Amino acid sequence: MVSMLLIYWLIALIPIIVMFVNKDKLADYGFSKSKISLQIIVGVLTGIAMSIILTLIPHLFGFGELVDHGRRYKYLLQFIYDFFMAYLQLLL
């Protein structure tokens, strides 16, 4: 499980290397330094809100089988692993 998380971060190195080879800057891709902390806070809060609305609420009302893609977790570690893998897939 740990190696899969590391492999996904290694996949992200390819675009970073291409960016350095082309001498591109993050601003060329739409990133800016203005209000970076606010951007991070909004992104984290949006992710948490979507997780609550799209995952937690259906589970609480007994509709968990509609949102869990057939995964039945026995341990919290399984859920945490799957959560981070899904998050990394969204980033990449």
Short mmCIF file of C-alpha atoms in Angstrom, two decimals:
data_model
loop_
_atom_site.label_atom_id
_atom_site.label_comp_id
_atom_site.label_asym_id
_atom_site.label_seq_id
_atom_site.Cartn_x
_atom_site.Cartn_y
_atom_site.Cartn_z
CA MET A 1 0.00 0.00 0.00
CA VAL A 2 2.79 2.40 0.84
CA SER A 3 4.61 1.67 -2.40
CA MET A 4 1.50 2.49 -4.44
CA LEU A 5 1.32 5.94 -2.83
CA LEU A 6 5.00 6.51 -3.61
CA ILE A 7 4.59 5.34 -7.20
CA TYR A 8 1.84 7.89 -7.78
CA TRP A 9 4.16 10.66 -6.57
CA LEU A 10 6.87 9.34 -8.88
CA ILE A 11 4.45 9.61 -11.79
CA ALA A 12 4.10 13.30 -10.96
CA LEU A 13 7.83 13.75 -11.48
CA ILE A 14 7.50 13.36 -15.25
CA PRO A 15 5.55 16.60 -15.82
CA ILE A 16 7.84 18.38 -13.34
CA ILE A 17 10.93 17.26 -15.27
CA VAL A 18 9.33 18.35 -18.56
CA MET A 19 8.56 21.72 -16.99
CA PHE A 20 12.19 22.20 -15.95
CA VAL A 21 13.53 21.06 -19.33
CA ASN A 22 11.26 23.56 -21.12
CA LYS A 23 12.18 26.24 -18.54
CA ASP A 24 8.52 26.88 -17.83
CA LYS A 25 7.32 28.59 -14.68
CA LEU A 26 4.28 27.72 -12.61
CA ALA A 27 2.73 31.02 -13.71
CA ASP A 28 2.72 29.66 -17.27
CA TYR A 29 0.31 26.99 -16.07
CA GLY A 30 -2.02 29.36 -14.25
CA PHE A 31 -0.54 29.23 -10.75
CA SER A 32 0.02 32.51 -8.96
CA LYS A 33 1.54 33.54 -5.66
CA SER A 34 -1.27 35.93 -4.74
CA LYS A 35 -3.37 34.75 -1.80
CA ILE A 36 -1.87 31.24 -1.88
CA SER A 37 -2.92 30.45 1.68
CA LEU A 38 -6.50 31.41 0.89
CA GLN A 39 -6.44 29.21 -2.22
CA ILE A 40 -5.24 26.24 -0.17
CA ILE A 41 -7.87 26.81 2.54
CA VAL A 42 -10.68 27.08 -0.03
CA GLY A 43 -9.47 23.90 -1.77
CA VAL A 44 -9.29 21.91 1.46
CA LEU A 45 -12.70 23.14 2.65
CA THR A 46 -14.26 22.37 -0.74
CA GLY A 47 -12.84 18.84 -0.63
CA ILE A 48 -14.10 18.26 2.89
CA ALA A 49 -17.56 19.63 2.04
CA MET A 50 -17.82 17.42 -1.05
CA SER A 51 -16.71 14.37 0.93
CA ILE A 52 -19.35 15.02 3.55
CA ILE A 53 -22.12 15.68 1.05
CA LEU A 54 -21.29 12.95 -1.46
CA THR A 55 -20.03 10.21 0.87
CA LEU A 56 -20.80 10.67 4.56
CA ILE A 57 -24.46 11.70 4.27
CA PRO A 58 -25.44 8.77 2.00
CA HIS A 59 -23.68 6.39 4.42
CA LEU A 60 -25.54 7.87 7.38
CA PHE A 61 -28.90 7.42 5.64
CA GLY A 62 -28.17 3.80 4.75
CA PHE A 63 -27.26 4.30 1.11
CA GLY A 64 -23.58 3.48 1.50
CA GLU A 65 -23.68 0.74 -1.13
CA LEU A 66 -24.54 3.38 -3.74
CA VAL A 67 -21.39 5.42 -3.11
CA ASP A 68 -18.70 2.95 -2.05
CA HIS A 69 -18.14 1.22 -5.43
CA GLY A 70 -18.48 -2.21 -3.85
CA ARG A 71 -15.69 -1.68 -1.36
CA ARG A 72 -16.41 -3.01 2.09
CA TYR A 73 -13.82 -1.81 4.57
CA LYS A 74 -13.07 -3.85 7.66
CA TYR A 75 -10.37 -1.56 8.97
CA LEU A 76 -9.93 2.20 9.09
CA LEU A 77 -6.52 1.85 7.44
CA GLN A 78 -8.19 0.45 4.31
CA PHE A 79 -10.44 3.49 4.07
CA ILE A 80 -7.55 5.92 4.64
CA TYR A 81 -5.47 4.20 1.95
CA ASP A 82 -8.32 4.28 -0.56
CA PHE A 83 -9.04 7.93 0.28
CA PHE A 84 -5.43 8.98 -0.39
CA MET A 85 -5.24 6.93 -3.58
CA ALA A 86 -8.39 8.58 -4.92
CA TYR A 87 -7.04 11.99 -3.94
CA LEU A 88 -3.72 11.35 -5.69
CA GLN A 89 -5.52 10.19 -8.82
CA LEU A 90 -7.42 13.48 -8.87
CA LEU A 91 -4.18 15.43 -8.52
CA LEU A 92 -2.50 13.58 -11.34
#
